[in-house]
C-alpha positions as a printed NumPy array, in Angstrom:
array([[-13.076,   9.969, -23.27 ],
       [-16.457,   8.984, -25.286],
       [-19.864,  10.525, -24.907],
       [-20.939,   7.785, -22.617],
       [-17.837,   8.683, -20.431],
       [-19.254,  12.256, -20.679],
       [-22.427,  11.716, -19.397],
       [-21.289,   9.313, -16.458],
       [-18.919,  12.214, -15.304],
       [-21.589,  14.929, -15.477],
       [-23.763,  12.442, -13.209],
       [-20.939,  12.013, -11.16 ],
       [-19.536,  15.726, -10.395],
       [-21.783,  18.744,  -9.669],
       [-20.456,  22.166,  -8.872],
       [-22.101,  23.797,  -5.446],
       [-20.578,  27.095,  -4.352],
       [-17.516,  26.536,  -6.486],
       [-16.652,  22.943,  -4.673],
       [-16.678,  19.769,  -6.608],
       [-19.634,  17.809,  -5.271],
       [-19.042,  13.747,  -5.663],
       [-21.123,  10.932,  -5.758],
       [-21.975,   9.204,  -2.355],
       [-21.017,   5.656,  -2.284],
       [-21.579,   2.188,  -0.532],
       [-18.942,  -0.66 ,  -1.193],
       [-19.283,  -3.805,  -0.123],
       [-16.277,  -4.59 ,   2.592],
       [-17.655,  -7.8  ,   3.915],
       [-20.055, -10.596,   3.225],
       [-20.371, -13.934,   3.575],
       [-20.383, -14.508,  -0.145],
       [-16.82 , -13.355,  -0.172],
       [-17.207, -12.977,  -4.491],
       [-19.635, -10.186,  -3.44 ],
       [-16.2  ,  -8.22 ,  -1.807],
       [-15.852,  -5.172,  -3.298],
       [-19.069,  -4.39 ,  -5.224],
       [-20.525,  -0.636,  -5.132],
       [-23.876,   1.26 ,  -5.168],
       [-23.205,   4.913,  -6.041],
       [-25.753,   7.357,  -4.439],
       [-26.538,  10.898,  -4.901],
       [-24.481,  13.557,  -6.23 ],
       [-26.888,  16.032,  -4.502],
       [-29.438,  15.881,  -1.888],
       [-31.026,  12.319,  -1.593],
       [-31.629,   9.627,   0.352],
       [-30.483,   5.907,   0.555],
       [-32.337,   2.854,   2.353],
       [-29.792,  -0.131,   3.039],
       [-32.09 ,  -3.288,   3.926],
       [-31.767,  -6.772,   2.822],
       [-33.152,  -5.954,  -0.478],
       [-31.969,  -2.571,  -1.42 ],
       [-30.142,  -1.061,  -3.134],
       [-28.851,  -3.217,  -5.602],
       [-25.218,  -3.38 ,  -5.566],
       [-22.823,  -4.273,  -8.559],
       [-19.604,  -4.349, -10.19 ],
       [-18.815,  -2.954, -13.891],
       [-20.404,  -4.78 , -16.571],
       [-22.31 ,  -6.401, -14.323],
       [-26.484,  -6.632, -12.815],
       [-27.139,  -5.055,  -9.716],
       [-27.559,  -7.526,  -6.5  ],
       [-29.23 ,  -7.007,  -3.585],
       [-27.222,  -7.482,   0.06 ],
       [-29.808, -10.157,   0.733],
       [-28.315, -11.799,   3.875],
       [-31.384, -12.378,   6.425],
       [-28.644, -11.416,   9.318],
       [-29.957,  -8.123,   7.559],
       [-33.416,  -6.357,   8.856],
       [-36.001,  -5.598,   5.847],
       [-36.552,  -2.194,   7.535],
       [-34.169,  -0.213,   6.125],
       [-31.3  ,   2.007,   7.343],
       [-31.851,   5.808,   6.018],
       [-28.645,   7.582,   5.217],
       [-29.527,  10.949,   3.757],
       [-27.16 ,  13.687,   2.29 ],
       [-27.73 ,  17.105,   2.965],
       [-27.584,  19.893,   1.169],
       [-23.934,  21.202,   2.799],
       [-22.494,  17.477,   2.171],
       [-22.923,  16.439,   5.549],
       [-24.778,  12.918,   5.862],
       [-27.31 ,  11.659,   8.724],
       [-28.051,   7.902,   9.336],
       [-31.451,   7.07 ,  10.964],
       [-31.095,   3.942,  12.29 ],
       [-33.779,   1.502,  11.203],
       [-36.576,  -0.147,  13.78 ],
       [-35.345,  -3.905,  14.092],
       [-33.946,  -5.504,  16.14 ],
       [-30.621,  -6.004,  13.944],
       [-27.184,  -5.047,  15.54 ],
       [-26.291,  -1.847,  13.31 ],
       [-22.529,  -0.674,  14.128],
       [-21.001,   2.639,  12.847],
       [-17.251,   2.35 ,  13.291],
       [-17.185,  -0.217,  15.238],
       [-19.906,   1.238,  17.852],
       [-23.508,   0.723,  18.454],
       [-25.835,   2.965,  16.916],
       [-29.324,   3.694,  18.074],
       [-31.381,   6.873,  16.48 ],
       [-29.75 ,   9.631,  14.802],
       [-25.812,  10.249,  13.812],
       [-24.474,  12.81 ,  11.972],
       [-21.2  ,  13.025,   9.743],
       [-19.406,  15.93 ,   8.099],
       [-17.836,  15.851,   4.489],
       [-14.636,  15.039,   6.113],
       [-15.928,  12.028,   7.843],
       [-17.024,  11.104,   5.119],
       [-13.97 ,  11.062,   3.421],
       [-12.199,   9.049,   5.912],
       [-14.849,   6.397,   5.117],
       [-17.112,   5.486,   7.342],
       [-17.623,   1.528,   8.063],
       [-21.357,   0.382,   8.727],
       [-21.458,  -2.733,  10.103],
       [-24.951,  -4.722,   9.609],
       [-26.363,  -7.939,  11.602],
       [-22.78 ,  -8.68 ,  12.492],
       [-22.153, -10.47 ,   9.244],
       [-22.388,  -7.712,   6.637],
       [-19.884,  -4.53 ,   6.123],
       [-20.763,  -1.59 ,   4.523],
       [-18.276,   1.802,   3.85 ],
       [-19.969,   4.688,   3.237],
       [-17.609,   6.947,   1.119],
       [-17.805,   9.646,  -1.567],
       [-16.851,   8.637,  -5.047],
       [-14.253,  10.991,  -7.826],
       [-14.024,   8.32 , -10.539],
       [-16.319,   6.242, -11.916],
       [-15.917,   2.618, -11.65 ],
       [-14.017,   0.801, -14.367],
       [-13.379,  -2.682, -15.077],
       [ -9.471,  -3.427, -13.772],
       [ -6.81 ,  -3.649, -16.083],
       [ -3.618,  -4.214, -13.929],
       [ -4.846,  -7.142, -11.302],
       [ -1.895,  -6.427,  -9.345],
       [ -3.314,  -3.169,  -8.135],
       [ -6.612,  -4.063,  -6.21 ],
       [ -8.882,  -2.009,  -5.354],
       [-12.433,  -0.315,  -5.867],
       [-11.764,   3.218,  -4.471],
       [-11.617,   6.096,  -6.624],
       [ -7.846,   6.486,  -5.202],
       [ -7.012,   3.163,  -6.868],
       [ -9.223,   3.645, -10.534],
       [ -7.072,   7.333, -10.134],
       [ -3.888,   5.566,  -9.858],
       [ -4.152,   2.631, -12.624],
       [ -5.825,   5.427, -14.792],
       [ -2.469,   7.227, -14.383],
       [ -0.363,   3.601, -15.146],
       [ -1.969,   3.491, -18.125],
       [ -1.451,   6.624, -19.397],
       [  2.193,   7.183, -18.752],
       [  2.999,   2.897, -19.663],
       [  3.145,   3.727, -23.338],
       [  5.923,   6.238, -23.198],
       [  9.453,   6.628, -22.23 ],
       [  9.368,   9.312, -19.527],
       [ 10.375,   9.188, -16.687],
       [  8.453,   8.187, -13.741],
       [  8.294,   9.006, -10.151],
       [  6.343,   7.299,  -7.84 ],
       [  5.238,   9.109,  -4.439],
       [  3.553,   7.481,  -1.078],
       [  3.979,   6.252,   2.41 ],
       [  5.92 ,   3.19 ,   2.733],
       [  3.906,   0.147,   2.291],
       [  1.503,   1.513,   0.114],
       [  2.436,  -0.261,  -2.62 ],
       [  5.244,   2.003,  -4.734],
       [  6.998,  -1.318,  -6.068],
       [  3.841,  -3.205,  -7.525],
       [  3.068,   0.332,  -9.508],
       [  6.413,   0.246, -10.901],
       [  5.913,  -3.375, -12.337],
       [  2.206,  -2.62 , -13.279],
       [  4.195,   0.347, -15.455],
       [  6.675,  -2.175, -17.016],
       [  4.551,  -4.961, -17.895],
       [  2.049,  -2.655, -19.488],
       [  4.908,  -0.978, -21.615],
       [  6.509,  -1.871, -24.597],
       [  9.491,  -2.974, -22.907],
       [  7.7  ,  -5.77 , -20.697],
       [  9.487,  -8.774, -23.363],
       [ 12.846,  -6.797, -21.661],
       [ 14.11 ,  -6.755, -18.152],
       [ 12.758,  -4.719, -15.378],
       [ 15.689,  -4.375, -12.735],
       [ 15.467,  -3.415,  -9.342],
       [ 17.478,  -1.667,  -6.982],
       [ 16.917,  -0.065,  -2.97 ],
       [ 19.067,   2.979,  -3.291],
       [ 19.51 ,   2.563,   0.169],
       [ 21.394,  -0.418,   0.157],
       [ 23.906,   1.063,  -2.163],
       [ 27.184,   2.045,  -0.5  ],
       [ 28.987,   5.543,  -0.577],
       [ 32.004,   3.889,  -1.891],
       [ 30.641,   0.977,  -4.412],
       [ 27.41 ,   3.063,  -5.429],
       [ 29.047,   4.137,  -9.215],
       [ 30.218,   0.682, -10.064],
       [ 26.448,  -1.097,  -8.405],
       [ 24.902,   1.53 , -10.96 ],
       [ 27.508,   1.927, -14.16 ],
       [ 29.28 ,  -0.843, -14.265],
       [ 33.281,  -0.882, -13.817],
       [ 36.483,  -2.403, -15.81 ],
       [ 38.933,  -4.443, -14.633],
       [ 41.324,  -3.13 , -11.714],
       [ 39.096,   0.011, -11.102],
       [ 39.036,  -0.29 ,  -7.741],
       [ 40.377,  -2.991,  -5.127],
       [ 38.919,  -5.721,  -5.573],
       [ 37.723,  -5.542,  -9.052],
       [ 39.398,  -8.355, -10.783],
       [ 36.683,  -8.681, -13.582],
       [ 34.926,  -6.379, -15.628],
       [ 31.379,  -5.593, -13.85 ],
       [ 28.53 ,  -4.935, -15.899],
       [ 26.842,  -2.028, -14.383],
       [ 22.386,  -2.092, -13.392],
       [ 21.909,   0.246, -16.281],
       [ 23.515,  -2.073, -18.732],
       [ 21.317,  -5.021, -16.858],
       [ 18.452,  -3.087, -17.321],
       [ 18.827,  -2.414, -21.178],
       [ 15.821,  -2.096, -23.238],
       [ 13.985,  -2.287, -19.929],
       [ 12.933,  -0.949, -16.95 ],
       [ 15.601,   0.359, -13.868],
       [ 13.594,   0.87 , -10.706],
       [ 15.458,   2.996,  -8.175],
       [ 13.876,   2.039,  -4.865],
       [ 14.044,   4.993,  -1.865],
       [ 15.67 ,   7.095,  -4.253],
       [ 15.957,   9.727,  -1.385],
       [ 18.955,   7.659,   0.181],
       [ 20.852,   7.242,  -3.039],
       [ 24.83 ,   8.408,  -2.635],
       [ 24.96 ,  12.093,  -3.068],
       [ 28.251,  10.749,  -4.927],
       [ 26.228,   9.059,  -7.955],
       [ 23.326,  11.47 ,  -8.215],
       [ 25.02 ,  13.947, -10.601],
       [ 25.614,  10.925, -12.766],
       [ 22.028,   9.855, -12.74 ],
       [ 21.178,  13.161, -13.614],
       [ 23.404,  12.918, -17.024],
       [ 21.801,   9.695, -17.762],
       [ 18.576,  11.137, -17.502],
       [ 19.333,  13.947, -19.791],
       [ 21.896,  12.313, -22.563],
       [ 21.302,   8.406, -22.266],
       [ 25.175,   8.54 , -21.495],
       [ 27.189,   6.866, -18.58 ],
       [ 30.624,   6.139, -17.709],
       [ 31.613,   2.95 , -16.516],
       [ 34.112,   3.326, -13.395],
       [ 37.666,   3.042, -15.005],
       [ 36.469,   3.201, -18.532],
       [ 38.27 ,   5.727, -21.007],
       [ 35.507,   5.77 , -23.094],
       [ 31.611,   6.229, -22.709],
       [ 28.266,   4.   , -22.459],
       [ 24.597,   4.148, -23.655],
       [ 21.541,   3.109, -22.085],
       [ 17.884,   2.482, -23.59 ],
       [ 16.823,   1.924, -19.959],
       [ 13.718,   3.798, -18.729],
       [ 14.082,   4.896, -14.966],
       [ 11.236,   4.709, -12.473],
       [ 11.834,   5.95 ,  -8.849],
       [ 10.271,   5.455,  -5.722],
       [  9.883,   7.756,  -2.679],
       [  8.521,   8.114,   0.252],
       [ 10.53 ,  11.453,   1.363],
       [  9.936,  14.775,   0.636],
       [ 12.551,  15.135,  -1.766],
       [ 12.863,  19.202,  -1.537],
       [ 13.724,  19.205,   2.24 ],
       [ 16.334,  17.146,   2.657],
       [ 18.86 ,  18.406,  -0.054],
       [ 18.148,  16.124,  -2.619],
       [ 20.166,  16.954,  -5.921],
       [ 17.39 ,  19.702,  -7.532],
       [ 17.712,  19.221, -10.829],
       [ 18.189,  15.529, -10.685],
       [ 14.405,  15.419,  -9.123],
       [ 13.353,  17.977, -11.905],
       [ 13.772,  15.54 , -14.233],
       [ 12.739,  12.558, -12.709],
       [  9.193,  14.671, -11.53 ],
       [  8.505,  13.871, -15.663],
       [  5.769,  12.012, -14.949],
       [  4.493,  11.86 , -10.758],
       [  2.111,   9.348,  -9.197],
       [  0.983,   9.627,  -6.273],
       [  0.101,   6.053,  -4.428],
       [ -2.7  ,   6.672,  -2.153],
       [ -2.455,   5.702,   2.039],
       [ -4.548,   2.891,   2.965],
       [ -6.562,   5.032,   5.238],
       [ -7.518,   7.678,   2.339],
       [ -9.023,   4.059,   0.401],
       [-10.883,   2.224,   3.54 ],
       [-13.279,   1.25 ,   1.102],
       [-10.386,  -1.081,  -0.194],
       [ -9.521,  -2.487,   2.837],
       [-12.066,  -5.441,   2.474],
       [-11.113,  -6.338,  -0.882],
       [ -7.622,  -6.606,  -0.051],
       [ -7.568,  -8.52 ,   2.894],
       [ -9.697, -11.468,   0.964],
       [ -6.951, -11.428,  -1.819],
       [ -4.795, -11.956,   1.329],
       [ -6.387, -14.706,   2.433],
       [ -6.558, -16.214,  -0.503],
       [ -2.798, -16.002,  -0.836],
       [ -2.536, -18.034,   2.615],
       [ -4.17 , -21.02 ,   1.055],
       [ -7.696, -20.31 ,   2.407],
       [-10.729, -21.529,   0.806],
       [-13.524, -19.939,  -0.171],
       [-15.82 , -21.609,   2.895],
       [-12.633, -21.065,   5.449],
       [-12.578, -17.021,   4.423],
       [-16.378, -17.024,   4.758],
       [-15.734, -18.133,   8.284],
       [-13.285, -15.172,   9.058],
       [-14.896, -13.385,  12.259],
       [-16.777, -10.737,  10.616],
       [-16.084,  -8.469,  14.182],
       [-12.114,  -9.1  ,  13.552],
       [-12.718,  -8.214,   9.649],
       [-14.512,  -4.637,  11.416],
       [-11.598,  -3.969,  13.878],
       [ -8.875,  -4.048,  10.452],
       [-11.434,  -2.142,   8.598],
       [-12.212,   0.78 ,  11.731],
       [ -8.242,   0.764,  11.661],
       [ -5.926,   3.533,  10.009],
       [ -2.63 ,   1.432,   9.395],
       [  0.475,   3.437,   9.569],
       [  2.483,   1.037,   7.905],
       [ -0.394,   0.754,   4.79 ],
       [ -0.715,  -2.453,   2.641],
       [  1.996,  -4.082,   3.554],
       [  1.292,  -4.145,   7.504],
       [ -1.915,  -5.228,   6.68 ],
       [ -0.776,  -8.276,   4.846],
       [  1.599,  -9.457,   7.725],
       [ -0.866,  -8.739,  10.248],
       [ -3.523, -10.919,   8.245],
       [ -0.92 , -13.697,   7.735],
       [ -0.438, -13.738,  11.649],
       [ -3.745, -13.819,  11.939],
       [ -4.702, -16.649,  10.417],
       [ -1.914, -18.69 ,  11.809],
       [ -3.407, -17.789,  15.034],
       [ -6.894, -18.626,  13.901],
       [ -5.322, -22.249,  12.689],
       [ -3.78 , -22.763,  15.84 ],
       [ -7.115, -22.312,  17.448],
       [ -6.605, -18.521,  19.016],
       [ -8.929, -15.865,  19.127],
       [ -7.069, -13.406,  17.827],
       [ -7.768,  -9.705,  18.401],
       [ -5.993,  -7.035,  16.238],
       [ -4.708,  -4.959,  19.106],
       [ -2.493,  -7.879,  19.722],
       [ -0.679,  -7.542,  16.514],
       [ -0.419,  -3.3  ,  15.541],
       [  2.043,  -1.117,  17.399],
       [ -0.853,   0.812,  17.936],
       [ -3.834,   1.219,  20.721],
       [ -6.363,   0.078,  17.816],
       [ -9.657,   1.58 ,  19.976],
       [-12.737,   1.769,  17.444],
       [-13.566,   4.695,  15.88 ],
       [-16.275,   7.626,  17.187],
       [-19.673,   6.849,  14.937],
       [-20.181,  10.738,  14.677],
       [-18.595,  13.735,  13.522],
       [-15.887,  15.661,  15.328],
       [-13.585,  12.943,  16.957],
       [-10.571,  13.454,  17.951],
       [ -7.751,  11.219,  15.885],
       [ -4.692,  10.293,  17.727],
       [ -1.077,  10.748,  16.934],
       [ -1.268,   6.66 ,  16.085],
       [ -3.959,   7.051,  13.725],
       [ -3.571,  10.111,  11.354],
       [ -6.099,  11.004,   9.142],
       [ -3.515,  13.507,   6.785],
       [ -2.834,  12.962,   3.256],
       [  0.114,  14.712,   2.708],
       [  2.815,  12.969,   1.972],
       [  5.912,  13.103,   5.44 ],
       [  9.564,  12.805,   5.452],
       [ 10.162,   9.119,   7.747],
       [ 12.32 ,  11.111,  10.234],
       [  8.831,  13.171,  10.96 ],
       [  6.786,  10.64 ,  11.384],
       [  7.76 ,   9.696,  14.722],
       [ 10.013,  11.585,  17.567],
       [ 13.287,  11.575,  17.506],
       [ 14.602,   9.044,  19.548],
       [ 18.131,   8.031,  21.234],
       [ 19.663,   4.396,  20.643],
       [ 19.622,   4.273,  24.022],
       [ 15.544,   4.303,  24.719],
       [ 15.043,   1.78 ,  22.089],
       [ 15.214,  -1.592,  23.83 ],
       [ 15.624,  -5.082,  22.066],
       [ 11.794,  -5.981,  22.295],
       [ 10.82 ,  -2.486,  20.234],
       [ 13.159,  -3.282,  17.192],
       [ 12.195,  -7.124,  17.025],
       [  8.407,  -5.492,  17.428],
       [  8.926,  -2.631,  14.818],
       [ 10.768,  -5.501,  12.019],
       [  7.877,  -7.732,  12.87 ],
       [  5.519,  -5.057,  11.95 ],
       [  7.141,  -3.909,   8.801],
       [  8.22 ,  -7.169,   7.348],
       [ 11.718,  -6.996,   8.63 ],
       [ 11.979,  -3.802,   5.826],
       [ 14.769,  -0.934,   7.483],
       [ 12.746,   1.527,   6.181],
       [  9.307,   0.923,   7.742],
       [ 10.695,   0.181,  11.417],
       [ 13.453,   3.347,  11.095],
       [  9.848,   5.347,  10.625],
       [  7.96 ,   3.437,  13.007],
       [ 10.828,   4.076,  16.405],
       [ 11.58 ,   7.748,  15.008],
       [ 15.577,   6.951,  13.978],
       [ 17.441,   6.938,  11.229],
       [ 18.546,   4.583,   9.023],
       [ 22.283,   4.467,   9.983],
       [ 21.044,   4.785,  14.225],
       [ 18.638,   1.402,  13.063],
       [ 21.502,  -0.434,  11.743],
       [ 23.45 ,   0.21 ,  14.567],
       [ 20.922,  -1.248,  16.755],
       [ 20.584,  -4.531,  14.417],
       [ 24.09 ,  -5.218,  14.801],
       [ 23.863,  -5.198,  18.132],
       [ 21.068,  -7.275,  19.136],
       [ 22.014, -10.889,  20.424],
       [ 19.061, -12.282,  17.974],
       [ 19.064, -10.899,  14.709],
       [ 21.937, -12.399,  12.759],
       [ 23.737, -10.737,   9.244],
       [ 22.301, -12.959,   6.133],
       [ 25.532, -13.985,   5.449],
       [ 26.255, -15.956,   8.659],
       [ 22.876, -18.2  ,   8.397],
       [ 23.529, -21.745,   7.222],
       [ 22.659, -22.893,   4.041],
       [ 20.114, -25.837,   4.943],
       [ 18.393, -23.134,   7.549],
       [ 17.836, -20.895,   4.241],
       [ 16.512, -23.926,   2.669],
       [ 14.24 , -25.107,   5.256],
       [ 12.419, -21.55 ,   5.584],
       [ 12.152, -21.139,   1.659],
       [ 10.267, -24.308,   1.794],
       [  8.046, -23.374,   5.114],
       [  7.215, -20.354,   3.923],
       [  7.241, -20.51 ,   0.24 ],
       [  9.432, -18.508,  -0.472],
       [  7.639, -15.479,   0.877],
       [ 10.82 , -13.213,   2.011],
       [  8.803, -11.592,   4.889],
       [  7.844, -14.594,   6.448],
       [ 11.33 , -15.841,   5.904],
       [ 13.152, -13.436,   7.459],
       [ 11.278, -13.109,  10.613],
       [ 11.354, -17.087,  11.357],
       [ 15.432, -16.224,  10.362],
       [ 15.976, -13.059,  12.433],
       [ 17.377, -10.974,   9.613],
       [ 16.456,  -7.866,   7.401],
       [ 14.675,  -8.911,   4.203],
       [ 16.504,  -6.654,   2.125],
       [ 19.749,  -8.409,   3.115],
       [ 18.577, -11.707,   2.819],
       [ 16.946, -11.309,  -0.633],
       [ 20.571, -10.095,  -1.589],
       [ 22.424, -12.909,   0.016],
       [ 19.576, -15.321,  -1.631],
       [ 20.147, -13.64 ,  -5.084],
       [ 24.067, -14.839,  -5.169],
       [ 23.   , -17.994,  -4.145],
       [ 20.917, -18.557,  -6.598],
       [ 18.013, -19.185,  -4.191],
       [ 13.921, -18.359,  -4.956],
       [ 12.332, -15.848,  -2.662],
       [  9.641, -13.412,  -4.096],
       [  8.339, -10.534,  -1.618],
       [  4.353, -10.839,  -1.061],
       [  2.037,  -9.594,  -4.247],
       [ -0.762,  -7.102,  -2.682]])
């Protein structure tokens, strides 16, 4: 870190009664100049006061000069939003006429906010064309290296921070989070910014591996080792040589194979199944997670070592500020222009923002591309018609209540926990299809989502009259929805009825494009 680095972080950290105070901060979630997206104004670090009016403050990105909100949907008397001395934070509402929303209600006069609702971001909504979130700040803004990972929050500078440091090595990496929130497109950001990004970076769902085939998917296998093996088979580790092996869900890998990972991990060696004799591998390993490892039995040691290096990938909720950001880099991926994302309802753009999304940056991708094929088709859309969730607005003051479809904790939940247990037998066809919808036809997300296992979810599947294996689809129907869509495999598999995982396998052998949507 350099001396200018120095002095922004003593600006941007004070120490009250032993607790790390941050900087207050405004980002930009909305605006009609959709290049303004994403921009910041960092407040106090103690007691101040901010006025928000159509020309101040003067809001920027790094490197660049500081521009006022200047929309005239915006009053030139100025909202007050003053931090107190215990970190709580009052906004006097300004006297104008102009519609001024605090998540997603009215305000009028006086509300207050506690640290923690502060936290949670809180969305300020101004003239009903302008977005605001109010938000504390724990790193400094930097210029992006990795535009893969979006994102303005200090949860997202934290994370790339950590990608770059750990890139240059050869440790091991292990990458934590709720599912959606991105755990794949950190594991390429690692890759490409290594010294192995000229070499291969492989990929494999642990969960897809089989009890009895896992060994040979993983090492390789020689000729007659088991039935059915009338060819050698070059293993993912050999694949991945020189490269990168991502182990997907690496909680549901074979309890069979994890030993063997484990030796891998701490001699480079492998045994092919059959062989006589043994194999090396160059490949670095990066897992994925979104489990708690240590309570459900996972081999110790095995996690040890892969706990080398851990990032944590931060919930969509704990980044709100974010949320703006990516859903124009959404847009943009569903052909918009610039004028036709302008024209996105600002009060739909406040209901995504007010909500909490369970299912993180992925649910908010597919919800945004069903939203604008609604939009095209001439609907109204609203987002309660597309989350699994009651998607009521958040209170504008301190001391709401959350409910169990909106939680506010960080900590990171085993999928069976997130939702109550169910039987096979509540589940009804409409909640799986609804569940697969939500989670881009991904097992993992809709297991969570009804509270079942994997194994109870796959049961289900093969028993519904309208999801079909991958296998069993005709070839020209394949082709026709790789063109429709693409090749985006979420969009593909709902208009085919099947899980994406599945389907980007059975695409794979036949040498057919589909690439899973970049967020």
């Amino acid at each position: 870190m350099n001396d200018v680095d120095n002095t922004l972080t003593t600006q941007l950290f004070s120490q009250k009664n032993g607790i790390t105070s941050a900087l207050l901060g405004l980002t930009i979630l909305w605006h009609p100049d959709t290049e303004r997206i994403g921009e910041q104004f960092l407040g106090p670090a103690e007691e101040g006061a901010i006025e928000v009016c159509r020309y101040t403050p003067l809001f920027f990105r790094p490197g660049q000069d500081g521009i006022a909100l200047g929309h005239r949907a915006i009053a030139r008397a100025p909202l007050t939003v003053r931090r107190n001395a215990d970190d709580s934070v009052d906004l006097v509402a300004p006297d104008s006429r102009m519609a001024l929303e605090v998540n997603g209600a009215l305000l009028a006069g006086t509300r207050h906010f506690t640290r923690d609702d502060i936290g949670a971001g809180v969305v300020l909504g101004l003239g009903g064309q302008v977005l605001l979130c109010l938000h504390w700040m724990t790193s400094f803004p930097r210029p992006n290296l990795f535009p893969g990972l979006l994102g303005v929050s200090s949860g997202a500078i934290a994370t790339r921070e950590l990608i770059r440091q750990v890139a240059g090595t050869d440790l091991a990496v292990l990458l934590l989070g709720e599912t959606g929130t991105g755990k794949d497109v950190a594991a390429r950001a690692i890759h490409q910014a290594s010294k192995r990004s000229a070499n291969p970076l492989v990929a494999v769902n642990m969960a897809t591996l089989s009890e009895s085939l896992a060994a040979a998917d993983l090492f390789g296998a020689v000729k007659g080792a088991y039935t059915g093996a009338q060819a050698p088979r070059q293993g993912l580790f050999a694949e991945a040589d020189g490269g990168t092996l991502f182990l997907d869900e690496l909680g549901d890998t074979p309890a069979s194979v994890q030993p063997m990972l484990l030796r891998v991990l701490e001699t480079g060696c492998y045994r092919p199944l059959g062989a006589s004799a043994d194999a090396r591998t160059t490949a670095r390993l990066i897992a994925a997670t979104d489990q708690d490892l240590d309570a459900r039995g996972f081999n110790q040691p095995l996690l040890r070592r892969m706990e080398a290096f851990v990032i944590r990938v931060p919930t969509l909720r704990e980044r709100r500020e974010d949320i703006g950001l990516l859903l124009a880099h959404m847009l943009k991926g569903c052909d918009l222009s610039a004028a036709e994302i302008a024209a996105f309802p600002p009060a739909l753009v406040s209901e995504m923002c007010n909500y909490d999304w369970p299912g993180n940056i992925r649910q908010l991708a597919n919800v945004a591309r069903r939203m604008v094929m609604a939009l095209q088709a001439g609907e109204r859309p609203v987002l309660s018609q597309y989350v699994h969730a009651p998607a009521a607005p958040r209170s504008a003051g301190a001391g709401y209540a959350m409910s169990a479809e909106q939680p506010r904790s960080a900590s990171l939940k085993n999928p069976a926990d997130a939702a109550p247990r169910r039987k096979l037998a509540e589940i009804s066809n409409d909640d799986l299809l609804g569940a697969l919808e939500e989670h881009g036809w991904q097992i993992s997300g809709a297991a969570q989502q009804l509270g079942l296992s994997r194994p109870s979810l796959y049961k289900l599947i093969e028993a519904h009259p309208a999801i079909r294996p991958a296998a069993l689809i005709p070839r020209e129907e394949l082709d026709a929805a790789l063109r429709a869509h693409g090749g985006d495999l979420a969009l593909c598999a709902s208009r085919l009825k099947t899980p994406s995982e599945a389907l980007r396998r059975h695409l794979r052998v036949l040498g057919l494009d589909a690439s899973p949507a970049q967020v």
